[in-house]
PDB file of C-alpha atoms in Angstrom:
ATOM      1  CA  SER A   1       0.000   0.000   0.000  1.00 39.00           C
ATOM      2  CA  PHE A   2       1.028   3.608  -0.497  1.00 33.00           C
ATOM      3  CA  ARG A   3       0.660   6.474   1.957  1.00 32.00           C
ATOM      4  CA  TRP A   4       1.012  10.197   1.447  1.00 34.00           C
ATOM      5  CA  GLY A   5       0.814  12.733   4.026  1.00 36.00           C
ATOM      6  CA  MET A   6     -18.744  13.019 -11.389  1.00 33.00           C
ATOM      7  CA  PRO A   7     -17.224  11.682 -14.222  1.00 36.00           C
ATOM      8  CA  ALA A   8     -17.922  14.315 -16.859  1.00 38.00           C
ATOM      9  CA  ALA A   9     -16.926  14.054 -20.490  1.00 38.00           C
ATOM     10  CA  LYS A  10     -16.180  17.393 -22.109  1.00 38.00           C
ATOM     11  CA  GLY A  11     -18.414  17.924 -25.113  1.00 41.00           C
ATOM     12  CA  GLY A  12     -19.778  14.405 -24.810  1.00 39.00           C
ATOM     13  CA  ALA A  13     -16.425  12.919 -25.836  1.00 39.00           C
ATOM     14  CA  ALA A  14     -15.899   9.271 -25.023  1.00 37.00           C
ATOM     15  CA  ALA A  15     -13.021   8.203 -22.816  1.00 37.00           C
ATOM     16  CA  PRO A  16      -9.928   7.052 -24.698  1.00 37.00           C
ATOM     17  CA  ARG A  17      -9.443   3.296 -24.569  1.00 33.00           C
ATOM     18  CA  SER A  18      -6.476   1.908 -22.693  1.00 36.00           C
ATOM     19  CA  LYS A  19      -3.581   0.371 -24.609  1.00 40.00           C
ATOM     20  CA  LEU A  20      -3.034  -1.938 -21.625  1.00 35.00           C
ATOM     21  CA  SER A  21      -4.472  -5.409 -21.507  1.00 36.00           C
ATOM     22  CA  ILE A  22      -5.800  -7.127 -18.407  1.00 33.00           C
ATOM     23  CA  ALA A  23      -2.790  -9.435 -18.607  1.00 34.00           C
ATOM     24  CA  ASP A  24      -0.452  -6.405 -18.567  1.00 37.00           C
ATOM     25  CA  LEU A  25      -2.148  -5.072 -15.448  1.00 31.00           C
ATOM     26  CA  ALA A  26      -1.992  -8.435 -13.705  1.00 32.00           C
ATOM     27  CA  MET A  27       1.801  -8.447 -14.113  1.00 33.00           C
ATOM     28  CA  ILE A  28       2.430  -5.023 -12.540  1.00 34.00           C
ATOM     29  CA  VAL A  29       5.878  -4.738 -10.998  1.00 32.00           C
ATOM     30  CA  PRO A  30       7.012  -1.481  -9.391  1.00 37.00           C
ATOM     31  CA  ALA A  31       9.498   0.369 -11.596  1.00 35.00           C
ATOM     32  CA  VAL A  32      12.777   1.645 -10.209  1.00 33.00           C
ATOM     33  CA  ASN A  33      12.969   4.763 -12.408  1.00 41.00           C
ATOM     34  CA  ALA A  34       9.631   6.415 -11.555  1.00 47.00           C
ATOM     35  CA  PRO A  35       9.696  10.236 -11.407  1.00 57.00           C
ATOM     36  CA  SER A  36      10.683  11.673  -8.026  1.00 68.00           C
ATOM     37  CA  VAL A  37       7.667  14.035  -7.841  1.00 72.00           C
ATOM     38  CA  PRO A  38       4.179  12.718  -7.036  1.00 85.00           C
ATOM     39  CA  PHE A  39       2.451  15.031  -9.543  1.00 85.00           C
ATOM     40  CA  GLU A  40       2.880  18.107 -11.725  1.00 86.00           C
ATOM     41  CA  THR A  41       0.255  20.696 -12.538  1.00 78.00           C
ATOM     42  CA  ILE A  42      -0.479  21.470 -16.187  1.00 73.00           C
ATOM     43  CA  GLU A  43      -2.217  24.381 -17.864  1.00 71.00           C
ATOM     44  CA  HIS A  44      -5.348  23.811 -19.902  1.00 59.00           C
ATOM     45  CA  THR A  45      -7.492  26.630 -21.333  1.00 70.00           C
ATOM     46  CA  ALA A  46      -9.971  27.577 -18.550  1.00 66.00           C
ATOM     47  CA  ASP A  47      -9.498  24.337 -16.607  1.00 89.00           C
ATOM     48  CA  VAL A  48      -6.641  22.868 -14.573  1.00 94.00           C
ATOM     49  CA  GLY A  49      -4.901  19.527 -14.774  1.00 95.00           C
ATOM     50  CA  ILE A  50      -2.222  17.241 -13.440  1.00 96.00           C
ATOM     51  CA  VAL A  51       0.151  14.582 -14.564  1.00 96.00           C
ATOM     52  CA  ALA A  52       0.401  12.151 -11.652  1.00 97.00           C
ATOM     53  CA  TYR A  53       3.153   9.561 -11.247  1.00 97.00           C
ATOM     54  CA  GLY A  54       3.551   6.320  -9.347  1.00 97.00           C
ATOM     55  CA  ARG A  55       5.792   3.290  -9.168  1.00 97.00           C
ATOM     56  CA  ASP A  56       2.621   1.182  -9.174  1.00 98.00           C
ATOM     57  CA  LEU A  57      -1.124   1.735  -9.544  1.00 98.00           C
ATOM     58  CA  PRO A  58      -1.846   2.316  -5.821  1.00 98.00           C
ATOM     59  CA  GLU A  59       0.811   5.029  -5.703  1.00 98.00           C
ATOM     60  CA  LEU A  60      -0.493   6.533  -8.967  1.00 98.00           C
ATOM     61  CA  PHE A  61      -4.082   6.717  -7.657  1.00 98.00           C
ATOM     62  CA  ALA A  62      -2.939   8.227  -4.331  1.00 98.00           C
ATOM     63  CA  ASN A  63      -0.839  10.824  -6.151  1.00 97.00           C
ATOM     64  CA  ALA A  64      -3.678  11.685  -8.538  1.00 98.00           C
ATOM     65  CA  ALA A  65      -5.888  12.335  -5.484  1.00 98.00           C
ATOM     66  CA  ARG A  66      -3.113  14.374  -3.916  1.00 97.00           C
ATOM     67  CA  GLY A  67      -2.784  16.402  -7.112  1.00 97.00           C
ATOM     68  CA  MET A  68      -6.506  17.102  -7.319  1.00 97.00           C
ATOM     69  CA  PHE A  69      -6.697  18.209  -3.686  1.00 97.00           C
ATOM     70  CA  HIS A  70      -3.675  20.479  -4.272  1.00 94.00           C
ATOM     71  CA  PHE A  71      -6.044  22.676  -6.302  1.00 95.00           C
ATOM     72  CA  LEU A  72      -8.616  22.681  -3.477  1.00 96.00           C
ATOM     73  CA  ILE A  73      -6.583  23.361  -0.327  1.00 95.00           C
ATOM     74  CA  ASP A  74      -3.107  23.492   1.174  1.00 93.00           C
ATOM     75  CA  PRO A  75      -2.701  19.963   2.616  1.00 91.00           C
ATOM     76  CA  GLY A  76      -0.882  21.451   5.618  1.00 92.00           C
ATOM     77  CA  GLN A  77      -4.240  22.859   6.802  1.00 94.00           C
ATOM     78  CA  VAL A  78      -5.829  19.413   7.122  1.00 96.00           C
ATOM     79  CA  GLN A  79      -5.541  17.262  10.236  1.00 96.00           C
ATOM     80  CA  VAL A  80      -6.116  13.532  10.595  1.00 96.00           C
ATOM     81  CA  ARG A  81      -9.060  13.104  12.958  1.00 97.00           C
ATOM     82  CA  GLU A  82     -10.978  10.187  11.438  1.00 97.00           C
ATOM     83  CA  ARG A  83     -10.721   7.477   8.786  1.00 98.00           C
ATOM     84  CA  ARG A  84     -13.171   6.388   6.100  1.00 98.00           C
ATOM     85  CA  ALA A  85     -13.106   3.365   3.806  1.00 98.00           C
ATOM     86  CA  LEU A  86     -13.797   3.935   0.124  1.00 98.00           C
ATOM     87  CA  THR A  87     -14.258   1.422  -2.699  1.00 98.00           C
ATOM     88  CA  VAL A  88     -14.892   2.544  -6.274  1.00 98.00           C
ATOM     89  CA  GLU A  89     -15.594   0.433  -9.365  1.00 98.00           C
ATOM     90  CA  ALA A  90     -15.612   1.135 -13.104  1.00 98.00           C
ATOM     91  CA  ASP A  91     -15.387  -0.710 -16.427  1.00 98.00           C
ATOM     92  CA  ASP A  92     -11.742   0.068 -17.240  1.00 97.00           C
ATOM     93  CA  LEU A  93      -8.630   1.694 -15.797  1.00 98.00           C
ATOM     94  CA  GLU A  94      -9.215   5.201 -17.208  1.00 98.00           C
ATOM     95  CA  GLY A  95     -12.831   5.136 -16.077  1.00 98.00           C
ATOM     96  CA  LEU A  96     -11.682   3.905 -12.679  1.00 98.00           C
ATOM     97  CA  LEU A  97      -9.331   6.852 -12.244  1.00 98.00           C
ATOM     98  CA  VAL A  98     -12.100   9.340 -13.143  1.00 98.00           C
ATOM     99  CA  ALA A  99     -14.586   7.497 -10.892  1.00 98.00           C
ATOM    100  CA  TRP A 100     -12.061   7.489  -8.004  1.00 98.00           C
ATOM    101  CA  LEU A 101     -11.426  11.228  -8.280  1.00 98.00           C
ATOM    102  CA  SER A 102     -15.149  11.915  -8.741  1.00 98.00           C
ATOM    103  CA  GLU A 103     -16.020   9.901  -5.642  1.00 98.00           C
ATOM    104  CA  LEU A 104     -13.433  11.871  -3.672  1.00 98.00           C
ATOM    105  CA  LEU A 105     -15.174  15.071  -4.783  1.00 98.00           C
ATOM    106  CA  ILE A 106     -18.483  13.619  -3.556  1.00 98.00           C
ATOM    107  CA  VAL A 107     -16.890  12.822  -0.191  1.00 98.00           C
ATOM    108  CA  PHE A 108     -15.533  16.383  -0.089  1.00 97.00           C
ATOM    109  CA  ASN A 109     -18.619  18.272  -1.327  1.00 97.00           C
ATOM    110  CA  GLY A 110     -21.422  15.958  -0.199  1.00 97.00           C
ATOM    111  CA  ASP A 111     -20.082  14.551   3.063  1.00 97.00           C
ATOM    112  CA  GLU A 112     -18.012  17.682   3.827  1.00 97.00           C
ATOM    113  CA  PHE A 113     -15.034  15.473   4.642  1.00 98.00           C
ATOM    114  CA  LEU A 114     -11.554  16.712   3.772  1.00 97.00           C
ATOM    115  CA  PRO A 115      -8.992  13.932   3.232  1.00 97.00           C
ATOM    116  CA  ALA A 116      -5.436  14.560   4.401  1.00 94.00           C
ATOM    117  CA  ASP A 117      -4.050  11.107   3.656  1.00 94.00           C
ATOM    118  CA  PHE A 118      -4.900   8.503   1.007  1.00 97.00           C
ATOM    119  CA  ILE A 119      -3.976   4.904   1.784  1.00 97.00           C
ATOM    120  CA  VAL A 120      -4.653   2.996  -1.426  1.00 98.00           C
ATOM    121  CA  GLU A 121      -4.659  -0.686  -0.532  1.00 98.00           C
ATOM    122  CA  GLU A 122      -5.680  -2.192  -3.862  1.00 98.00           C
ATOM    123  CA  VAL A 123      -6.119  -1.234  -7.490  1.00 98.00           C
ATOM    124  CA  THR A 124      -7.350  -3.774 -10.038  1.00 97.00           C
ATOM    125  CA  PRO A 125      -8.337  -2.896 -13.625  1.00 95.00           C
ATOM    126  CA  THR A 126     -11.900  -2.248 -12.399  1.00 97.00           C
ATOM    127  CA  ARG A 127     -11.723  -1.484  -8.647  1.00 98.00           C
ATOM    128  CA  VAL A 128      -9.844   0.710  -6.178  1.00 98.00           C
ATOM    129  CA  ARG A 129     -10.037   0.177  -2.429  1.00 98.00           C
ATOM    130  CA  ALA A 130      -8.641   2.806  -0.064  1.00 98.00           C
ATOM    131  CA  THR A 131      -8.794   4.383   3.363  1.00 98.00           C
ATOM    132  CA  LEU A 132      -9.117   8.158   3.628  1.00 98.00           C
ATOM    133  CA  SER A 133      -7.793   9.920   6.708  1.00 98.00           C
ATOM    134  CA  GLY A 134      -8.813  13.487   7.397  1.00 98.00           C
ATOM    135  CA  GLU A 135     -11.401  15.654   9.080  1.00 98.00           C
ATOM    136  CA  PRO A 136     -14.756  17.325   8.583  1.00 98.00           C
ATOM    137  CA  ILE A 137     -14.552  20.666   6.778  1.00 97.00           C
ATOM    138  CA  ASP A 138     -14.123  23.572   9.201  1.00 96.00           C
ATOM    139  CA  PRO A 139     -15.021  26.854   7.432  1.00 93.00           C
ATOM    140  CA  GLN A 140     -13.312  28.813  10.225  1.00 93.00           C
ATOM    141  CA  ARG A 141      -9.968  27.072   9.651  1.00 94.00           C
ATOM    142  CA  HIS A 142      -9.909  25.767   6.087  1.00 96.00           C
ATOM    143  CA  ARG A 143      -9.179  28.238   3.280  1.00 95.00           C
ATOM    144  CA  PHE A 144      -9.980  26.856  -0.161  1.00 95.00           C
ATOM    145  CA  ARG A 145      -8.194  27.694  -3.402  1.00 93.00           C
ATOM    146  CA  LEU A 146     -10.297  26.571  -6.378  1.00 92.00           C
ATOM    147  CA  ASP A 147     -13.652  24.882  -6.768  1.00 94.00           C
ATOM    148  CA  VAL A 148     -12.890  21.657  -8.636  1.00 96.00           C
ATOM    149  CA  LYS A 149     -16.226  20.557 -10.087  1.00 96.00           C
ATOM    150  CA  ALA A 150     -15.253  17.315 -11.837  1.00 97.00           C
ATOM    151  CA  ALA A 151     -12.502  15.073 -13.142  1.00 97.00           C
ATOM    152  CA  THR A 152     -13.037  14.855 -16.908  1.00 96.00           C
ATOM    153  CA  TYR A 153     -12.337  12.396 -19.695  1.00 96.00           C
ATOM    154  CA  HIS A 154     -10.900  15.197 -21.839  1.00 94.00           C
ATOM    155  CA  ALA A 155      -7.280  14.319 -22.765  1.00 93.00           C
ATOM    156  CA  LEU A 156      -7.353  11.564 -20.117  1.00 97.00           C
ATOM    157  CA  GLU A 157      -4.408   9.211 -20.323  1.00 97.00           C
ATOM    158  CA  VAL A 158      -3.105   6.419 -18.089  1.00 97.00           C
ATOM    159  CA  ARG A 159       0.066   4.650 -19.150  1.00 97.00           C
ATOM    160  CA  GLN A 160       2.911   2.509 -17.928  1.00 97.00           C
ATOM    161  CA  THR A 161       6.497   3.431 -18.848  1.00 88.00           C
ATOM    162  CA  ASN A 162       9.145   3.309 -16.102  1.00 90.00           C
ATOM    163  CA  GLY A 163       6.330   3.328 -13.582  1.00 96.00           C
ATOM    164  CA  TRP A 164       2.868   4.755 -14.155  1.00 97.00           C
ATOM    165  CA  SER A 165       1.636   8.182 -15.204  1.00 98.00           C
ATOM    166  CA  ALA A 166      -1.811   9.675 -15.655  1.00 98.00           C
ATOM    167  CA  ARG A 167      -2.925  12.969 -17.183  1.00 97.00           C
ATOM    168  CA  VAL A 168      -6.239  14.308 -15.821  1.00 97.00           C
ATOM    169  CA  ILE A 169      -8.002  17.586 -16.610  1.00 96.00           C
ATOM    170  CA  PHE A 170     -10.389  19.016 -14.003  1.00 96.00           C
ATOM    171  CA  ASP A 171     -13.396  21.205 -14.628  1.00 93.00           C
ATOM    172  CA  VAL A 172     -13.212  24.284 -12.351  1.00 91.00           C
TER     173      VAL A 172
END
């Protein structure tokens, strides 16, 4: 496992299909040359995006969540006060990443829970299982940056080369 401290298609575009087979995903071995940063922000017209990195899929999914929440709040403002289990399913790996990030936005906006730590225990081609550690939103203490509305399928890409990387654009 890896620790770190509303699917919406733009213009009705379909999600790109993965070039990875189920057999490829079943043989995942952590790479030794993965980038040293968990994510990078990228510019995109009126939206924002990230390229997340990971030695394996659990690390990639945790870093994608970390990257998305970077746009929402300074992680140093969030304390670990409770834990919540989260399981998300989808038809393929790209859809799973969008569903994972979308479900985190539901937890944030709907449940008013602010994750500080993502412990991703399992990622299969169609399911992610994780534990979120964080606290309820405190409007007196938490200062938010942007309003991320959705993770999109626009320019979505998940690939494996010297580790894993994923490009995700967010609707703000």
